[in-house]
Amino acid sequence: MNKIICATLSGVLEKALLKLKDSGKISFETLSQIRVEPTKDPKFGDVSTNVAMAMAAQANLPAPRLGALLVEVLKEASFNGVVESVEVAGPGFINFRLGRDPWIEVLAEILKSGAGYGKSSLGQGKKILIEFVSANPTGPLTLAHGRQAAVGDSLARIMKTSGFQVHKEYYLNDRGRQMSVLGRSVYLRYQECFGKKITFPEDFYQGDYILDLAKEVVEKEADRFLKEDEKDAVEFFSKYAGDRIMEDIRKDLSDFDVEFDHYFSERAFVATGRVEACLNELKKKGYTYEQEGALWLRSTPFGDDKDRVLIKSSGEMTYISPDAAYHEDKLRRGYDEVVDIWGPDHHGYIPRLKAAVAALGQNPERLKVIILQLATLFEGGQKLSMSTRRGEYVTLRQIMDEVGKDVGRYFFLMRKTDSHLDFDLELAKKESLENPVYYIQYAHARISSIFEKYMRESGSHEEIGLNSLSCLKTLEKEEVELIKRLGLFQEVLEGCCHSLDPYPLTDYLLKVAQSFHQFYTQHRVISESQEKTQGRLALVKAVKIVLRNGLGLLGVNAPEAM
RNA sequence: GCGCCCGUAGCUCAGUUGGAUAGAGCGACUGGCUUCGAACCAGUAGGCCGCAGGUUCAAUUCCUGCCGGGCGCACCA
């Protein structure tokens, strides 16, 4: 909430403690850190502190007794109308109840900042590179990519708002074995189109889209690849299929409101010779050795649990070679922190990559990996099983078609990144109270409708603004709760940055909507009293601002009407 | 076997730098629209916070050991 208030109060508390010490009523050596925090339950007042409990042992007094002494001193202090009452409760908490003014200040700040409310300088301009999705261009984006896209993009938006410079990157794995298998898969289907008998290997891409791509080529190029050399043909098909699939991926992302600043091509990167240079550097530093025809990285001294192969005995690079070079490159590009979002199946890869990066002379601490747990799709309590190999999976496109972008994004974000997510399609499709997205959007639409009614009936077109706040002479319980909630916005965003997880914001917005609905059913905004009406319009406008800004960070629309 | 994640209400989950009587949504039950959108609100029922120790004024939270579930431990990516 209002940090200034908390800081002021802790200053006052400190003085009170010293005063008690001077008067000989208590004794202590060092002042333990004073914490003043918003309460979670209004019956404990608005803000509370644990000093009495923290200092009890030193002062050699029971906490409630020390609390009582402090309250006595505090009652004599002047708070300039900020604090209404102070009392000691429970095991020794000192609870403050605030007067009207601090709450009006919170609203003033929101109305003043408008679309900028929520911005902070937490990041101090630190440069962050966040890499996510990075799906191989060998098939459509799936449910799992959808969650990554939602988390990565929303986290980037939140961090930007919190004063970080954020750059979003997609690592395009457009070379290597996978691409060649893709090319071969399409090539086989192509031959099949001309009635040629083929056997389609199990580890090739099974999905229907492979056949679709083959048909496209038949249409455009007719049978010319039947005559061509297989190697040339496969090369063409790899490139063609990869490019076409990538087009679809970009379209999917764009429709999901996820825009990358940069698509980083592995093929182009390898072509620069940087990967080789890194391998040479490792050799030169003596971090490699040859064994059984392969080149190994001595990664164990850097915290890995075994050494890793960089170049296979076949002469091909393993995945780690270009990946280590890529991460070294990212760290050298001048970012303070480099964040990756990976699936849980890659978590074992973290020590390996960090070791490689460290061997290349970069500080592995600057590399942060978010392991995003999987999402399982449910329909009416029934788990939908997926198998990429069999070509049975649900695509992000299907999700968007079925539930829409707003619901999709919100659902992907409504669990911690650490937690497995059950995505209930049936619930997501419901346009009812059970669906949290509608619950929040409904609050926003309701407020819009209040303004519409007000404009219509009063004929006024004046902006409701700061000057209306003075009309709020007194505050009802529900109004205080609502304002208190609104004031927590920045802190919630800071929490998201700290834990690298947009989840807390989804929960917060739900609570803002709840506080609003509670207020709404208890009190009327537009009433007989001009003054009350003006004041409450200012209040709900502030609610609208927070909902809109918050939803925007999640990539969810804030509709005027539903 | 080793590593990571998760065990909290019937179900899905919050509870992030340790705080007061452990919360929310769904489901169940009860009540509230002549009034700004009832896509809403109020109330009731429902708990060995997986188990056992430890750290301290205070542990769902931190540490250790077990139990149960998921995932990983490649010259795959």
XYZ file of C-alpha atoms (C1' of nucleotides) in Angstrom:
639
model
C 0.000 0.000 0.000
C 1.178 3.464 0.579
C 4.841 2.971 1.281
C 5.258 6.482 2.578
C 2.796 5.755 5.328
C 4.609 2.596 6.356
C 7.950 4.389 6.365
C 6.569 7.236 8.414
C 5.078 4.901 10.953
C 8.269 2.928 11.392
C 10.077 6.199 12.049
C 7.555 7.086 14.711
C 7.902 3.645 16.257
C 11.639 3.953 16.396
C 11.360 7.246 18.251
C 8.866 5.747 20.661
C 11.229 2.897 21.477
C 14.098 5.277 22.125
C 11.891 7.429 24.295
C 10.986 4.427 26.437
C 14.650 3.556 26.725
C 15.615 7.105 27.737
C 12.974 7.195 30.401
C 14.366 3.954 31.765
C 11.185 1.970 31.280
C 12.863 -0.559 29.027
C 16.367 -1.413 27.958
C 17.737 -2.867 24.751
C 20.991 -2.942 22.840
C 20.109 -2.855 19.182
C 16.989 -1.854 17.370
C 15.727 -4.818 15.401
C 14.393 -4.014 11.988
C 10.938 -2.544 12.279
C 8.370 -3.965 9.909
C 5.171 -2.131 9.218
C 2.825 -4.008 6.936
C -0.736 -3.849 5.693
C -2.974 -6.219 7.636
C -4.692 -9.054 5.888
C -7.831 -8.692 7.919
C -9.559 -5.350 8.535
C -10.415 -6.323 12.100
C -6.705 -5.846 12.849
C -6.823 -2.295 11.587
C -5.167 -1.125 8.393
C -1.471 -1.503 9.094
C 0.323 -3.383 11.804
C 3.770 -3.913 13.182
C 5.542 -6.710 15.003
C 8.121 -4.591 16.846
C 6.823 -5.445 20.273
C 7.298 -9.151 19.614
C 10.627 -8.682 17.928
C 11.955 -6.561 20.790
C 10.326 -8.427 23.662
C 13.250 -10.716 24.353
C 15.783 -7.876 24.408
C 13.595 -5.685 26.569
C 12.962 -8.650 28.822
C 9.247 -7.972 28.809
C 6.287 -9.996 27.538
C 5.400 -8.745 24.061
C 1.866 -7.571 24.947
C 3.271 -5.571 27.867
C 5.883 -3.906 25.689
C 3.204 -3.263 23.100
C 1.057 -1.536 25.683
C 3.946 0.706 26.726
C 4.550 1.646 23.104
C 0.913 2.393 22.477
C 0.933 4.767 25.453
C 3.789 6.726 23.934
C 2.290 6.557 20.448
C -0.978 8.006 21.626
C 0.843 11.188 22.526
C 2.478 11.467 19.116
C 0.773 13.486 16.439
C 0.071 11.761 13.150
C -1.369 14.728 11.272
C -4.662 12.995 10.810
C -3.099 9.959 9.144
C -3.693 7.610 12.036
C -7.096 7.404 13.621
C -6.394 4.891 16.346
C -3.713 2.567 17.605
C -3.955 -0.460 19.836
C -2.151 -3.583 20.886
C -3.686 -6.955 20.096
C -3.114 -10.687 20.087
C 0.407 -11.840 20.860
C 1.724 -8.266 20.761
C 0.881 -6.757 17.391
C 0.410 -3.020 17.322
C -2.411 -2.151 14.957
C -3.066 1.213 13.387
C -6.335 2.305 11.933
C -5.916 5.037 9.367
C -8.074 8.079 8.842
C -9.631 9.228 5.587
C -6.729 11.194 4.138
C -4.304 8.416 3.241
C -7.028 6.619 1.293
C -7.875 9.712 -0.682
C -4.186 10.025 -1.488
C -4.157 6.537 -2.943
C -7.055 7.425 -5.223
C -5.413 10.695 -6.179
C -2.307 8.884 -7.250
C -4.290 6.465 -9.416
C -6.343 9.167 -11.107
C -3.276 11.295 -11.669
C -1.288 8.455 -13.218
C -4.115 6.955 -15.255
C -2.796 4.480 -17.795
C 0.612 4.875 -16.158
C -0.596 3.708 -12.773
C 1.428 0.686 -11.735
C 4.671 1.920 -13.235
C 7.658 1.854 -10.934
C 11.397 2.194 -11.064
C 12.071 -1.136 -9.394
C 14.162 -2.346 -12.324
C 16.222 0.850 -12.447
C 16.578 0.437 -16.171
C 18.273 -2.935 -15.867
C 18.447 -4.712 -19.207
C 16.746 -8.070 -19.384
C 16.637 -10.537 -22.231
C 13.830 -13.027 -21.998
C 13.732 -16.007 -24.312
C 10.651 -18.189 -24.560
C 8.530 -20.418 -26.785
C 11.483 -21.104 -29.116
C 9.590 -24.037 -30.588
C 11.291 -25.901 -33.401
C 9.654 -25.071 -36.724
C 8.678 -28.682 -37.211
C 5.022 -28.454 -36.256
C 2.332 -26.142 -34.953
C 2.436 -24.512 -31.536
C 0.810 -26.654 -28.908
C -0.827 -26.174 -25.558
C 2.550 -26.206 -23.805
C 3.887 -23.465 -26.066
C 0.735 -21.506 -25.371
C 1.449 -21.408 -21.677
C 5.035 -20.378 -22.353
C 3.896 -17.634 -24.686
C 1.418 -16.274 -22.156
C 3.859 -16.403 -19.241
C 6.834 -14.999 -21.121
C 4.936 -12.196 -22.755
C 3.058 -11.131 -19.641
C 6.184 -11.285 -17.512
C 7.925 -9.088 -20.061
C 5.068 -6.586 -19.959
C 5.088 -6.510 -16.169
C 8.845 -6.076 -15.962
C 8.719 -3.266 -18.488
C 6.136 -1.501 -16.361
C 8.342 -2.025 -13.329
C 11.258 -0.200 -14.846
C 13.223 -2.938 -16.595
C 14.311 -2.731 -20.203
C 13.036 -5.980 -21.606
C 13.865 -7.627 -24.878
C 11.893 -10.681 -26.051
C 13.637 -13.255 -28.148
C 12.646 -16.459 -29.914
C 15.449 -18.921 -30.576
C 14.771 -20.486 -33.911
C 16.227 -23.954 -34.099
C 16.273 -24.004 -37.883
C 19.140 -26.361 -38.575
C 20.276 -29.794 -37.581
C 18.716 -33.205 -37.465
C 15.151 -32.145 -36.657
C 14.948 -30.014 -39.767
C 16.305 -32.767 -41.908
C 13.757 -35.227 -40.498
C 11.071 -32.663 -41.232
C 12.255 -32.346 -44.822
C 12.326 -36.089 -45.279
C 8.862 -36.446 -43.786
C 7.352 -34.004 -46.270
C 9.388 -35.470 -49.110
C 7.968 -38.921 -48.429
C 4.419 -37.609 -48.371
C 5.166 -35.771 -51.590
C 6.253 -38.982 -53.277
C 3.175 -40.656 -51.901
C 1.035 -38.035 -53.644
C 2.291 -39.397 -56.930
C 1.278 -42.904 -56.012
C 4.713 -44.051 -55.006
C 4.750 -46.763 -52.360
C 6.536 -45.540 -49.263
C 7.192 -46.736 -45.750
C 6.857 -43.909 -43.286
C 9.243 -44.309 -40.319
C 7.833 -44.077 -36.823
C 10.166 -41.313 -35.722
C 9.180 -39.058 -38.607
C 6.566 -36.341 -38.162
C 3.174 -37.940 -38.238
C 0.803 -34.979 -38.232
C -1.639 -34.249 -41.021
C 0.039 -30.920 -41.648
C 2.951 -32.792 -43.215
C 0.683 -34.097 -45.945
C -0.826 -30.639 -46.383
C 2.632 -29.188 -46.947
C 3.424 -31.941 -49.439
C 0.244 -31.134 -51.353
C 1.220 -27.479 -51.443
C 4.463 -28.402 -53.110
C 2.672 -30.663 -55.568
C 0.491 -27.748 -56.507
C 3.317 -25.277 -56.894
C 6.122 -27.410 -58.244
C 4.339 -30.390 -59.757
C 6.506 -33.484 -60.028
C 9.920 -31.859 -60.532
C 11.338 -33.266 -57.284
C 10.648 -36.820 -58.367
C 13.431 -36.435 -60.866
C 15.790 -34.510 -58.677
C 18.545 -35.883 -56.564
C 17.219 -36.933 -53.129
C 19.699 -34.794 -51.233
C 18.713 -31.643 -53.084
C 15.055 -32.497 -52.741
C 15.290 -33.007 -48.986
C 17.129 -29.731 -48.643
C 14.336 -27.978 -50.496
C 11.625 -29.660 -48.452
C 13.342 -28.837 -45.150
C 13.606 -25.204 -46.014
C 10.149 -24.999 -47.510
C 8.419 -26.780 -44.632
C 10.384 -24.892 -41.988
C 9.539 -21.532 -43.502
C 5.891 -22.351 -43.969
C 5.506 -23.690 -40.437
C 7.277 -20.648 -39.082
C 4.811 -18.410 -40.877
C 1.988 -20.165 -39.081
C 3.781 -19.946 -35.755
C 4.228 -16.212 -36.144
C 0.590 -15.838 -37.050
C -0.474 -17.860 -34.009
C 1.701 -15.764 -31.713
C 0.521 -12.536 -33.195
C -3.126 -13.553 -32.789
C -2.295 -14.437 -29.203
C -0.933 -10.886 -28.803
C 2.624 -12.061 -28.361
C 5.180 -10.064 -30.337
C 8.866 -10.879 -30.257
C 11.554 -8.269 -30.653
C 13.787 -10.739 -32.386
C 13.780 -14.184 -33.943
C 17.269 -15.522 -33.488
C 18.156 -17.991 -36.226
C 20.439 -20.811 -35.199
C 21.352 -21.431 -38.814
C 22.489 -17.840 -39.247
C 24.284 -17.946 -35.928
C 26.243 -21.068 -36.790
C 27.129 -19.497 -40.129
C 28.855 -16.621 -38.349
C 31.423 -19.071 -37.021
C 30.736 -18.067 -33.450
C 29.985 -21.626 -32.359
C 33.278 -22.851 -33.691
C 35.044 -19.959 -32.029
C 33.542 -20.957 -28.693
C 34.580 -24.557 -29.172
C 38.107 -23.400 -29.950
C 38.128 -21.214 -26.887
C 37.110 -24.141 -24.719
C 39.840 -26.258 -26.269
C 42.391 -23.524 -25.774
C 41.458 -23.122 -22.143
C 41.902 -26.843 -21.680
C 38.294 -27.513 -20.748
C 37.900 -30.228 -23.376
C 39.316 -33.663 -24.071
C 38.866 -36.378 -26.630
C 37.554 -39.776 -25.765
C 36.121 -42.584 -27.876
C 36.238 -40.354 -30.906
C 34.139 -37.605 -29.342
C 35.019 -34.183 -27.984
C 34.025 -33.779 -24.352
C 33.481 -30.710 -22.221
C 35.027 -30.895 -18.781
C 31.872 -29.510 -17.151
C 32.138 -31.183 -13.743
C 34.519 -28.565 -12.273
C 31.766 -26.052 -13.034
C 29.108 -27.854 -11.048
C 27.755 -30.350 -13.554
C 27.455 -33.935 -12.362
C 29.147 -35.419 -15.394
C 31.146 -34.310 -18.388
C 29.270 -33.709 -21.645
C 29.859 -34.452 -25.279
C 30.255 -31.387 -27.482
C 30.998 -33.142 -30.758
C 29.820 -36.684 -31.375
C 32.112 -39.296 -32.820
C 30.089 -38.889 -36.010
C 31.429 -35.355 -36.254
C 28.055 -33.746 -35.570
C 27.650 -31.239 -32.784
C 25.388 -32.107 -29.879
C 22.716 -29.626 -28.953
C 24.809 -28.085 -26.213
C 27.470 -26.698 -28.540
C 25.419 -24.092 -30.368
C 23.300 -23.570 -27.268
C 26.268 -22.741 -25.065
C 27.583 -20.376 -27.712
C 24.140 -18.809 -28.036
C 23.871 -18.193 -24.303
C 27.382 -16.869 -24.159
C 26.396 -14.530 -26.971
C 23.309 -13.361 -25.102
C 25.314 -12.676 -21.962
C 27.904 -10.759 -23.959
C 25.297 -8.589 -25.615
C 25.209 -6.429 -22.515
C 22.155 -7.626 -20.656
C 22.201 -7.569 -16.892
C 20.127 -10.691 -16.810
C 19.222 -13.362 -19.304
C 16.019 -15.254 -18.607
C 14.994 -18.512 -20.307
C 11.661 -20.268 -20.004
C 11.897 -24.021 -20.398
C 9.628 -27.002 -19.987
C 10.088 -29.333 -17.017
C 11.678 -31.978 -19.225
C 14.710 -29.721 -19.602
C 15.415 -28.912 -15.981
C 18.267 -31.402 -15.856
C 19.893 -29.355 -18.550
C 20.394 -26.271 -16.357
C 23.648 -27.248 -14.580
C 25.070 -28.355 -17.903
C 24.360 -25.095 -19.674
C 25.503 -23.011 -16.720
C 28.719 -25.005 -16.597
C 29.334 -24.449 -20.299
C 28.637 -20.754 -19.981
C 30.969 -20.516 -16.994
C 33.691 -22.344 -18.899
C 33.321 -19.695 -21.575
C 34.075 -17.078 -18.960
C 30.589 -15.728 -18.266
C 28.970 -15.461 -14.864
C 26.322 -18.190 -14.771
C 24.430 -16.340 -12.034
C 23.216 -13.887 -14.645
C 21.399 -16.682 -16.412
C 17.993 -17.371 -14.871
C 15.942 -20.332 -15.982
C 12.234 -20.511 -15.287
C 10.961 -24.061 -15.367
C 7.369 -23.791 -16.440
C 5.297 -26.816 -15.527
C 3.033 -28.442 -18.057
C -0.606 -27.847 -18.737
C -3.045 -30.694 -19.063
C -6.221 -30.229 -20.972
C -9.466 -31.415 -19.431
C -12.872 -31.540 -20.955
C -15.670 -32.253 -18.524
C -13.379 -33.917 -16.010
C -11.875 -36.068 -18.737
C -8.171 -35.744 -19.397
C -7.285 -35.357 -23.054
C -4.205 -37.413 -23.722
C -1.598 -36.138 -26.079
C 1.197 -37.625 -28.028
C 3.317 -35.491 -30.293
C 4.754 -38.538 -31.953
C 1.404 -39.873 -32.997
C 0.477 -36.395 -34.111
C -2.212 -36.227 -31.454
C -2.070 -32.961 -29.673
C -4.072 -29.840 -29.113
C -2.702 -26.768 -30.788
C -2.660 -23.240 -29.485
C -4.751 -22.340 -32.527
C -7.466 -24.758 -31.455
C -7.496 -23.276 -27.961
C -7.844 -19.783 -29.372
C -10.651 -20.890 -31.678
C -12.500 -22.582 -28.856
C -12.157 -20.150 -25.955
C -10.717 -16.982 -27.425
C -7.506 -15.139 -26.729
C -8.552 -13.455 -23.484
C -9.666 -16.598 -21.724
C -6.728 -18.541 -23.104
C -4.146 -16.115 -21.838
C -5.732 -15.750 -18.434
C -6.100 -19.496 -17.939
C -2.478 -20.115 -18.812
C -1.469 -17.612 -16.155
C -3.741 -18.544 -13.320
C -1.367 -20.984 -11.645
C 2.170 -20.437 -10.443
C 4.787 -21.343 -13.034
C 5.928 -23.990 -10.542
C 2.570 -25.662 -10.528
C 1.094 -28.036 -12.969
C -1.906 -26.463 -14.686
C -5.212 -28.166 -15.330
C -6.821 -26.337 -18.216
C -10.515 -27.064 -18.095
C -11.918 -26.432 -21.556
C -15.482 -26.711 -20.395
C -14.971 -24.076 -17.705
C -13.014 -21.882 -20.088
C -15.877 -21.930 -22.559
C -18.462 -20.983 -19.974
C -19.518 -17.387 -20.100
C -20.554 -17.347 -16.495
C -19.547 -16.523 -12.987
C -17.473 -19.666 -12.750
C -15.111 -18.275 -15.310
C -12.709 -15.881 -13.576
C -11.988 -13.968 -16.769
C -15.604 -12.946 -17.139
C -15.802 -12.132 -13.456
C -13.036 -9.571 -13.833
C -14.178 -8.252 -17.194
C -17.690 -7.977 -15.834
C -16.499 -5.607 -13.127
C -14.905 -3.422 -15.763
C -17.986 -3.480 -17.973
C -20.220 -2.671 -15.018
C -18.211 0.441 -14.271
C -18.358 1.490 -17.905
C -22.076 1.102 -17.783
C -22.313 3.298 -14.708
C -20.460 6.063 -16.507
C -22.637 5.644 -19.542
C -25.752 6.027 -17.430
C -24.311 9.040 -15.662
C -23.412 10.757 -18.933
C -26.791 9.958 -20.399
C -28.804 11.201 -17.456
C -26.802 14.243 -16.509
C -25.854 15.245 -20.015
C -22.421 15.949 -18.614
C -19.301 15.272 -20.597
C -16.889 16.473 -17.992
C -14.088 14.181 -17.039
C -14.381 12.871 -13.546
C -11.057 13.689 -12.036
C -8.993 14.614 -9.077
C -11.220 17.475 -8.017
C -14.079 15.043 -7.436
C -12.118 13.332 -4.684
C -12.861 16.061 -2.195
C -16.493 14.995 -2.499
C -15.647 11.778 -0.671
C -16.163 13.140 2.829
C -16.587 9.815 4.542
C -15.703 6.302 3.496
C -17.789 3.192 3.981
C -16.169 -0.058 5.039
C -16.438 -1.513 1.534
C -14.897 1.613 0.063
C -11.885 1.428 2.342
C -11.400 -2.233 1.486
C -11.565 -1.446 -2.185
C -9.097 1.431 -2.003
C -6.756 -0.607 0.131
C -6.760 -3.230 -2.583
C -6.148 -0.712 -5.346
C -3.141 0.626 -3.483
C -1.446 -2.770 -3.568
C -1.089 -2.822 -7.348
C 2.565 -1.788 -7.562
C 3.564 -4.179 -4.837
C 1.905 -7.041 -6.632
C 3.772 -6.174 -9.817
C 7.025 -5.963 -7.911
C 6.291 -9.384 -6.471
C 5.837 -10.726 -10.013
C 9.239 -9.354 -10.989
C 10.815 -10.801 -7.900
C 9.466 -14.291 -8.442
C 9.616 -14.016 -12.254
C 6.006 -15.098 -12.407
C 2.954 -13.188 -13.638
C 0.654 -15.419 -11.621
C 0.171 -13.091 -8.610
C -1.392 -10.505 -10.893
C -4.205 -12.826 -11.992
C -5.081 -13.465 -8.375
C -4.852 -9.776 -7.524
C -7.226 -8.705 -10.282
C -9.712 -11.305 -9.172
C -9.622 -9.755 -5.708
C -9.993 -6.223 -7.032
C -13.042 -7.355 -8.994
C -14.392 -9.057 -5.895
C -13.920 -5.974 -3.724
C -15.651 -3.933 -6.382
C -18.646 -6.280 -6.680
C -18.972 -6.247 -2.903
C -18.956 -2.470 -2.824
C -21.366 -2.316 -5.733
C -24.074 -4.414 -4.141
C -23.881 -2.442 -0.905
C -23.745 1.111 -2.200
C -25.073 3.090 -5.117
C -22.713 5.197 -7.171
C -25.318 7.426 -8.775
C -27.635 8.779 -6.126
C -29.699 11.805 -5.122
C -26.660 13.430 -3.617
C -24.602 15.289 -6.209
C -21.597 15.237 -3.976
C -21.716 11.530 -3.157
C -22.191 10.765 -6.834
C -19.152 12.771 -7.863
C -17.007 11.214 -5.169
C -18.017 7.667 -5.987
C -17.596 8.185 -9.691
C -14.002 9.125 -8.927
C -13.638 5.989 -6.831
C -14.963 3.613 -9.475
C -12.926 5.367 -12.109
C -9.845 4.457 -10.114
C -11.053 0.850 -9.999
C -11.510 0.905 -13.740
C -7.972 2.182 -14.242
C -6.461 -0.579 -12.139
C -8.511 -3.288 -13.847
C -7.658 -2.002 -17.295
C -3.958 -1.611 -16.578
C -3.757 -4.983 -14.888
C -5.623 -6.842 -17.596
C -3.474 -5.118 -20.182
C -0.362 -6.559 -18.563
C -1.897 -10.011 -18.854
C -2.782 -9.394 -22.478
C -6.495 -9.576 -21.731
C -9.061 -7.077 -23.005
C -10.978 -4.774 -20.704
C -14.333 -4.533 -22.455
C -16.735 -1.593 -22.071
C -19.658 -3.928 -22.564
C -20.115 -7.679 -22.645
C 19.868 -44.677 -6.879
C 20.594 -39.108 -7.747
C 18.325 -34.199 -8.986
C 13.966 -30.783 -9.585
C 8.610 -29.758 -8.697
C 4.181 -30.848 -5.956
C 1.303 -33.010 -1.209
C -3.446 -27.413 2.375
C -11.712 -28.118 2.561
C -15.287 -33.223 -1.580
C -12.658 -30.847 -6.376
C -9.057 -26.972 -8.434
C -5.747 -24.073 -5.892
C -3.882 -19.297 -2.835
C -1.116 -18.413 1.465
C 6.964 -15.434 -1.613
C 11.523 -12.561 2.255
C 8.320 -16.951 9.498
C 3.074 -13.666 12.471
C -2.993 -13.109 15.087
C -8.916 -17.579 14.634
C -5.157 -21.183 7.694
C -8.218 -18.482 2.825
C -10.661 -18.234 -2.353
C -13.334 -20.384 -6.462
C -16.226 -24.630 -7.866
C -19.603 -28.327 -5.764
C -23.647 -28.799 -1.416
C -27.310 -26.059 1.513
C -29.961 -21.072 2.803
C -31.209 -16.088 1.598
C -31.127 -11.318 -1.527
C -33.442 -8.135 -7.962
C -39.801 -2.282 -8.624
C -33.355 0.855 -7.644
C -26.279 2.176 -11.721
C -25.704 -4.908 -15.582
C -28.332 -11.043 -10.558
C -22.414 -12.838 -15.725
C -23.569 -10.163 -8.910
C -23.852 -10.341 -3.399
C -24.578 -12.282 1.772
C -24.626 -16.607 4.925
C -24.010 -22.131 6.529
C -21.441 -26.688 6.291
C -16.609 -28.617 5.140
C -9.226 -28.916 7.790
C -4.105 -33.885 11.777
C -1.755 -27.675 6.268
C 1.275 -35.791 3.910
C 4.114 -37.919 8.575
C 8.046 -37.292 12.350
C 11.736 -34.421 14.422
C 14.643 -29.656 14.706
C 15.502 -24.086 14.670
C 12.391 -19.595 18.134
C 8.674 -15.278 21.315
C 6.060 -17.396 16.883
C 6.421 -22.702 11.553
C 1.544 -24.123 6.352
C 6.150 -21.052 5.609
C 13.012 -22.290 7.189
C 16.343 -27.134 8.101
C 16.733 -32.724 8.365
C 14.632 -37.591 7.690
C 10.668 -40.525 5.939
C 5.825 -41.465 2.950
C 3.003 -40.475 -1.555
C 2.534 -38.286 -6.768
C 4.777 -35.906 -11.345
C 9.184 -35.085 -14.267
C 14.165 -35.610 -15.485
C 19.148 -38.198 -15.189
C 21.796 -39.387 -23.817
C 27.457 -39.173 -28.466
C 18.049 -36.521 -28.441
C 16.584 -31.723 -28.838
